[in-house]
Amino acid sequence: GSDLPIADMTTVLSRELEERGFPVASNHYGQAFDAFKARRWEASNGQLRSAFENVLVEVARRAFGWTGKGGGQALELLLQKGALDKSEHEYLRGLWGMSHSNGSHPGMSSEIEAELRLAAITSAVRFVLNGVGET
């Protein structure tokens, strides 16, 4: 792979997940990065999706007492409650939709695709934790 600052980005997010008490997301995210380093692109993508979903669900639960389970439903709640504006919601919703393609199934992924997904989801989760997650 290339020497992008992805390792630095992942270290920062891993620390934030631990410090803010997101053990499930932290576990999935660590597995995603380990799979990425091992060149297991689909496994990385699948674990990223799980980490992303857990953060969305946990933020909705903590901020609004939500008792649902799905990441898509959590995104809708965050929009409805005003924690996300329309553009933020559309961005995260698009990324959520993308996270369901070329993961552990269906399809296959390439190194560049897996790298871009890792960067995009890392940034999105940090955005949620440092914006929405602060409510």
Short mmCIF file of C-alpha atoms in Angstrom, two decimals:
data_model
loop_
_atom_site.label_atom_id
_atom_site.label_comp_id
_atom_site.label_asym_id
_atom_site.label_seq_id
_atom_site.Cartn_x
_atom_site.Cartn_y
_atom_site.Cartn_z
CA GLY A 1 0.00 0.00 0.00
CA SER A 2 0.91 3.64 -0.12
CA ASP A 3 2.31 5.66 2.74
CA LEU A 4 -0.76 7.82 3.30
CA PRO A 5 -1.48 9.30 6.71
CA ILE A 6 -4.18 6.66 7.12
CA ALA A 7 -2.34 5.07 10.05
CA ASP A 8 -2.32 8.42 11.88
CA MET A 9 -6.03 8.92 11.16
CA THR A 10 -6.90 5.46 12.41
CA THR A 11 -4.84 5.93 15.58
CA VAL A 12 -6.72 9.12 16.41
CA LEU A 13 -10.12 7.52 15.86
CA SER A 14 -9.17 4.39 17.80
CA ARG A 15 -8.21 6.58 20.75
CA GLU A 16 -11.43 8.60 20.51
CA LEU A 17 -13.59 5.47 20.42
CA GLU A 18 -11.86 4.12 23.52
CA GLU A 19 -11.95 7.43 25.43
CA ARG A 20 -15.64 7.99 24.69
CA GLY A 21 -16.71 4.50 25.64
CA PHE A 22 -17.51 2.84 22.31
CA PRO A 23 -16.00 -0.62 22.92
CA VAL A 24 -18.01 -2.42 20.22
CA ALA A 25 -17.16 0.13 17.54
CA SER A 26 -13.55 0.18 18.73
CA ASN A 27 -13.34 -3.61 18.40
CA HIS A 28 -14.81 -3.63 14.87
CA TYR A 29 -12.67 -0.67 13.83
CA GLY A 30 -9.49 -2.36 15.10
CA GLN A 31 -10.40 -5.50 13.18
CA ALA A 32 -11.05 -3.40 10.06
CA PHE A 33 -7.62 -1.81 10.25
CA ASP A 34 -5.93 -5.15 10.97
CA ALA A 35 -7.69 -6.68 7.96
CA PHE A 36 -6.69 -3.70 5.84
CA LYS A 37 -3.02 -4.09 6.82
CA ALA A 38 -3.30 -7.82 6.03
CA ARG A 39 -4.65 -6.94 2.57
CA ARG A 40 -8.02 -8.54 3.31
CA TRP A 41 -10.06 -5.78 1.65
CA GLU A 42 -13.54 -7.28 1.93
CA ALA A 43 -13.04 -8.16 5.59
CA SER A 44 -11.86 -4.61 6.23
CA ASN A 45 -14.93 -3.18 4.50
CA GLY A 46 -17.29 -5.42 6.47
CA GLN A 47 -15.75 -4.49 9.82
CA LEU A 48 -15.82 -0.79 8.90
CA ARG A 49 -19.54 -1.06 8.22
CA SER A 50 -20.07 -2.67 11.64
CA ALA A 51 -18.05 0.04 13.39
CA PHE A 52 -19.91 2.82 11.55
CA GLU A 53 -23.28 1.29 12.40
CA ASN A 54 -22.43 0.88 16.07
CA VAL A 55 -21.40 4.52 16.38
CA LEU A 56 -24.61 5.73 14.71
CA VAL A 57 -26.79 3.54 16.93
CA GLU A 58 -24.90 4.44 20.12
CA VAL A 59 -24.96 8.18 19.40
CA ALA A 60 -28.72 8.03 18.78
CA ARG A 61 -29.17 6.04 21.98
CA ARG A 62 -27.03 8.33 24.12
CA ALA A 63 -28.34 11.60 22.72
CA PHE A 64 -32.02 10.72 22.44
CA GLY A 65 -32.64 7.52 24.39
CA TRP A 66 -33.34 5.67 21.13
CA THR A 67 -33.88 1.94 21.49
CA GLY A 68 -33.64 0.87 17.85
CA LYS A 69 -30.84 -1.13 16.30
CA GLY A 70 -30.18 -0.28 12.65
CA GLY A 71 -27.70 2.26 11.36
CA GLY A 72 -30.08 3.52 8.69
CA GLN A 73 -32.84 4.05 11.25
CA ALA A 74 -30.39 5.82 13.56
CA LEU A 75 -29.46 8.18 10.72
CA GLU A 76 -33.13 9.00 10.14
CA LEU A 77 -33.62 9.70 13.84
CA LEU A 78 -30.58 12.00 13.96
CA LEU A 79 -32.04 13.98 11.06
CA GLN A 80 -35.52 14.07 12.58
CA LYS A 81 -34.17 15.29 15.93
CA GLY A 82 -32.07 18.01 14.27
CA ALA A 83 -28.72 16.47 15.23
CA LEU A 84 -27.86 16.35 11.53
CA ASP A 85 -28.82 18.91 8.94
CA LYS A 86 -30.07 17.78 5.53
CA SER A 87 -26.65 17.91 3.84
CA GLU A 88 -24.89 16.09 6.68
CA HIS A 89 -27.61 13.43 6.65
CA GLU A 90 -27.35 13.00 2.87
CA TYR A 91 -23.58 12.60 3.08
CA LEU A 92 -23.73 10.05 5.89
CA ARG A 93 -26.68 8.26 4.26
CA GLY A 94 -24.72 7.95 1.02
CA LEU A 95 -21.70 6.60 2.85
CA TRP A 96 -23.97 4.21 4.76
CA GLY A 97 -25.36 2.94 1.45
CA MET A 98 -21.87 2.56 -0.01
CA SER A 99 -20.74 0.62 3.04
CA HIS A 100 -23.16 -2.14 2.07
CA SER A 101 -21.53 -2.80 -1.30
CA ASN A 102 -18.29 -4.69 -1.86
CA GLY A 103 -17.92 -5.60 1.79
CA SER A 104 -17.56 -9.12 3.04
CA HIS A 105 -20.36 -9.70 0.53
CA PRO A 106 -21.50 -9.01 -2.14
CA GLY A 107 -18.75 -8.36 -4.61
CA MET A 108 -15.04 -7.87 -4.31
CA SER A 109 -12.95 -4.89 -3.42
CA SER A 110 -9.60 -3.53 -4.51
CA GLU A 111 -6.85 -2.03 -2.40
CA ILE A 112 -7.61 1.54 -3.46
CA GLU A 113 -11.33 1.10 -2.84
CA ALA A 114 -10.69 -0.37 0.61
CA GLU A 115 -8.25 2.46 1.39
CA LEU A 116 -10.76 5.11 0.34
CA ARG A 117 -13.53 3.45 2.36
CA LEU A 118 -11.25 3.34 5.40
CA ALA A 119 -10.45 7.04 5.01
CA ALA A 120 -14.08 8.06 4.34
CA ILE A 121 -15.60 6.07 7.19
CA THR A 122 -12.81 7.14 9.57
CA SER A 123 -13.60 10.78 8.76
CA ALA A 124 -17.37 10.28 8.97
CA VAL A 125 -17.18 8.54 12.34
CA ARG A 126 -14.93 11.29 13.70
CA PHE A 127 -17.45 13.84 12.42
CA VAL A 128 -20.30 12.04 14.18
CA LEU A 129 -18.32 11.68 17.42
CA ASN A 130 -17.19 15.29 17.44
CA GLY A 131 -20.38 16.89 16.19
CA VAL A 132 -23.48 14.81 16.71
CA GLY A 133 -21.86 12.74 19.44
CA GLU A 134 -21.28 15.80 21.60
CA THR A 135 -24.99 16.38 22.24
#
